Amino acid sequence: MSTVTLIGIDLGKHSFHLHGQDATGRMVFRKKCSRPQLFTLLGTTPSSTVVMEACAGVHWMARRIQALGQQAKLISPQLVRLFVQGNKNDFADAQAICEAASRPSMRFVSARNEIQQTVSALHRIRESLTRERTGVINQVHAFLLEFGISLPRGQAIIRRMPAVLAEHELARRHSNVVACALANKLARIACAILANGTNYRSKQAVSAI
């Protein structure tokens, strides 16, 4: 049997589809493996190049495969799609990965180590919190507009929310008492969270301390 030099893996949560080929591009095997079976197979296969699409969990997988003595490479999924032949399925995707990796001009994605992954995760969390903060600020502005209070854009004005609300006493008429109280409460809670990271306390509670 020909020696396998290139293995394309279509990653899944619980199963993995492999396409192995030799130096001439001829298919040597196609296999479907569970996670333990995959590591056993790669641990007993002569050193070759293992290629996967860059997706969630792939960096850990690349490090694990490299520890088994294989060379792991990653390709952007957008580039792999160009090489899918026939009907799309898991084995066809694995073969397309091999086809893409065989191109001399192919651009590969660098596998990250644990430190790089941690830094990347922190950046994603920060971006998520920033989007959430912006959403809260926009929501507070929208609530205040419902009661005729228009404030300048940005988060700086939110830090002055208690003073702004004191200047704009919301009319608490019989038909909108609940709505006014809700808008007031939400605005003050958002102000406390965004400004100080503390729980909002009413003037009565503060004066009682």
PDB file of C-alpha atoms in Angstrom, residues 46-133:
ATOM      1  CA  PRO A  46       4.112   7.339  10.000  1.00  0.00           C
ATOM      2  CA  SER A  47       4.877  11.045  10.203  1.00  0.00           C
ATOM      3  CA  SER A  48       2.796  12.970   7.679  1.00  0.00           C
ATOM      4  CA  THR A  49       1.073  16.306   7.201  1.00  0.00           C
ATOM      5  CA  VAL A  50      -2.359  16.578   8.818  1.00  0.00           C
ATOM      6  CA  VAL A  51      -4.533  19.438   7.594  1.00  0.00           C
ATOM      7  CA  MET A  52      -7.754  20.795   9.102  1.00  0.00           C
ATOM      8  CA  GLU A  53     -10.043  23.764   8.644  1.00  0.00           C
ATOM      9  CA  ALA A  54      -9.440  26.638  11.049  1.00  0.00           C
ATOM     10  CA  CYS A  55     -12.499  26.489  13.315  1.00  0.00           C
ATOM     11  CA  ALA A  56     -13.483  26.250  16.984  1.00  0.00           C
ATOM     12  CA  GLY A  57     -11.251  23.897  18.964  1.00  0.00           C
ATOM     13  CA  VAL A  58      -8.799  23.362  16.118  1.00  0.00           C
ATOM     14  CA  HIS A  59      -5.803  24.940  17.859  1.00  0.00           C
ATOM     15  CA  TRP A  60      -5.973  22.453  20.730  1.00  0.00           C
ATOM     16  CA  MET A  61      -6.396  19.674  18.176  1.00  0.00           C
ATOM     17  CA  ALA A  62      -3.346  20.878  16.238  1.00  0.00           C
ATOM     18  CA  ARG A  63      -1.195  20.853  19.367  1.00  0.00           C
ATOM     19  CA  ARG A  64      -2.397  17.364  20.266  1.00  0.00           C
ATOM     20  CA  ILE A  65      -1.660  16.061  16.763  1.00  0.00           C
ATOM     21  CA  GLN A  66       1.804  17.616  16.756  1.00  0.00           C
ATOM     22  CA  ALA A  67       2.502  15.868  20.061  1.00  0.00           C
ATOM     23  CA  LEU A  68       1.829  12.577  18.242  1.00  0.00           C
ATOM     24  CA  GLY A  69       4.659  13.301  15.805  1.00  0.00           C
ATOM     25  CA  GLN A  70       2.557  14.647  12.944  1.00  0.00           C
ATOM     26  CA  GLN A  71       2.812  18.036  11.248  1.00  0.00           C
ATOM     27  CA  ALA A  72      -0.445  19.946  11.707  1.00  0.00           C
ATOM     28  CA  LYS A  73      -1.569  22.698   9.328  1.00  0.00           C
ATOM     29  CA  LEU A  74      -4.706  24.839   9.284  1.00  0.00           C
ATOM     30  CA  ILE A  75      -6.576  26.318   6.318  1.00  0.00           C
ATOM     31  CA  SER A  76      -9.309  28.929   6.224  1.00  0.00           C
ATOM     32  CA  PRO A  77     -12.719  27.290   5.507  1.00  0.00           C
ATOM     33  CA  GLN A  78     -13.378  29.859   2.760  1.00  0.00           C
ATOM     34  CA  LEU A  79     -10.399  28.558   0.791  1.00  0.00           C
ATOM     35  CA  VAL A  80     -11.382  24.913   1.245  1.00  0.00           C
ATOM     36  CA  ARG A  81     -14.855  25.451  -0.254  1.00  0.00           C
ATOM     37  CA  LEU A  82     -13.273  26.200  -3.628  1.00  0.00           C
ATOM     38  CA  PHE A  83     -12.027  22.605  -3.879  1.00  0.00           C
ATOM     39  CA  VAL A  84     -15.153  20.645  -2.918  1.00  0.00           C
ATOM     40  CA  GLN A  85     -16.057  18.230  -5.722  1.00  0.00           C
ATOM     41  CA  GLY A  86     -19.532  16.833  -6.302  1.00  0.00           C
ATOM     42  CA  ASN A  87     -22.124  16.704  -3.548  1.00  0.00           C
ATOM     43  CA  LYS A  88     -21.004  18.223  -0.275  1.00  0.00           C
ATOM     44  CA  ASN A  89     -20.493  15.681   2.511  1.00  0.00           C
ATOM     45  CA  ASP A  90     -17.959  15.049   5.266  1.00  0.00           C
ATOM     46  CA  PHE A  91     -15.643  12.871   3.174  1.00  0.00           C
ATOM     47  CA  ALA A  92     -15.821  15.338   0.282  1.00  0.00           C
ATOM     48  CA  ASP A  93     -14.826  18.095   2.690  1.00  0.00           C
ATOM     49  CA  ALA A  94     -11.864  16.046   3.936  1.00  0.00           C
ATOM     50  CA  GLN A  95     -10.751  15.460   0.351  1.00  0.00           C
ATOM     51  CA  ALA A  96     -11.163  19.162  -0.446  1.00  0.00           C
ATOM     52  CA  ILE A  97      -8.891  19.967   2.494  1.00  0.00           C
ATOM     53  CA  CYS A  98      -6.206  17.736   0.966  1.00  0.00           C
ATOM     54  CA  GLU A  99      -6.699  19.320  -2.451  1.00  0.00           C
ATOM     55  CA  ALA A 100      -6.353  22.799  -0.999  1.00  0.00           C
ATOM     56  CA  ALA A 101      -3.290  21.877   1.050  1.00  0.00           C
ATOM     57  CA  SER A 102      -1.597  20.450  -2.064  1.00  0.00           C
ATOM     58  CA  ARG A 103      -1.560  23.839  -3.787  1.00  0.00           C
ATOM     59  CA  PRO A 104       1.920  25.422  -3.627  1.00  0.00           C
ATOM     60  CA  SER A 105       0.463  28.902  -3.175  1.00  0.00           C
ATOM     61  CA  MET A 106      -1.951  27.949  -0.392  1.00  0.00           C
ATOM     62  CA  ARG A 107      -1.945  30.244   2.646  1.00  0.00           C
ATOM     63  CA  PHE A 108      -2.066  28.420   5.970  1.00  0.00           C
ATOM     64  CA  VAL A 109      -3.237  29.654   9.366  1.00  0.00           C
ATOM     65  CA  SER A 110      -0.720  29.443  12.194  1.00  0.00           C
ATOM     66  CA  ALA A 111      -1.707  27.180  15.077  1.00  0.00           C
ATOM     67  CA  ARG A 112      -1.854  29.088  18.361  1.00  0.00           C
ATOM     68  CA  ASN A 113      -0.243  28.013  21.594  1.00  0.00           C
ATOM     69  CA  GLU A 114      -2.083  28.169  24.925  1.00  0.00           C
ATOM     70  CA  ILE A 115      -0.886  31.683  25.764  1.00  0.00           C
ATOM     71  CA  GLN A 116      -1.991  33.036  22.387  1.00  0.00           C
ATOM     72  CA  GLN A 117      -5.377  31.361  22.793  1.00  0.00           C
ATOM     73  CA  THR A 118      -5.813  32.884  26.248  1.00  0.00           C
ATOM     74  CA  VAL A 119      -5.000  36.392  25.008  1.00  0.00           C
ATOM     75  CA  SER A 120      -7.388  35.940  22.077  1.00  0.00           C
ATOM     76  CA  ALA A 121     -10.158  34.796  24.443  1.00  0.00           C
ATOM     77  CA  LEU A 122      -9.640  37.852  26.654  1.00  0.00           C
ATOM     78  CA  HIS A 123      -9.897  40.153  23.629  1.00  0.00           C
ATOM     79  CA  ARG A 124     -13.142  38.472  22.534  1.00  0.00           C
ATOM     80  CA  ILE A 125     -14.609  38.808  26.042  1.00  0.00           C
ATOM     81  CA  ARG A 126     -13.663  42.489  26.149  1.00  0.00           C
ATOM     82  CA  GLU A 127     -15.264  43.099  22.751  1.00  0.00           C
ATOM     83  CA  SER A 128     -18.423  41.337  23.937  1.00  0.00           C
ATOM     84  CA  LEU A 129     -18.604  43.440  27.117  1.00  0.00           C
ATOM     85  CA  THR A 130     -18.021  46.616  25.105  1.00  0.00           C
ATOM     86  CA  ARG A 131     -20.910  45.744  22.775  1.00  0.00           C
ATOM     87  CA  GLU A 132     -23.120  44.976  25.774  1.00  0.00           C
ATOM     88  CA  ARG A 133     -22.229  48.289  27.431  1.00  0.00           C
TER      89      ARG A 133
END
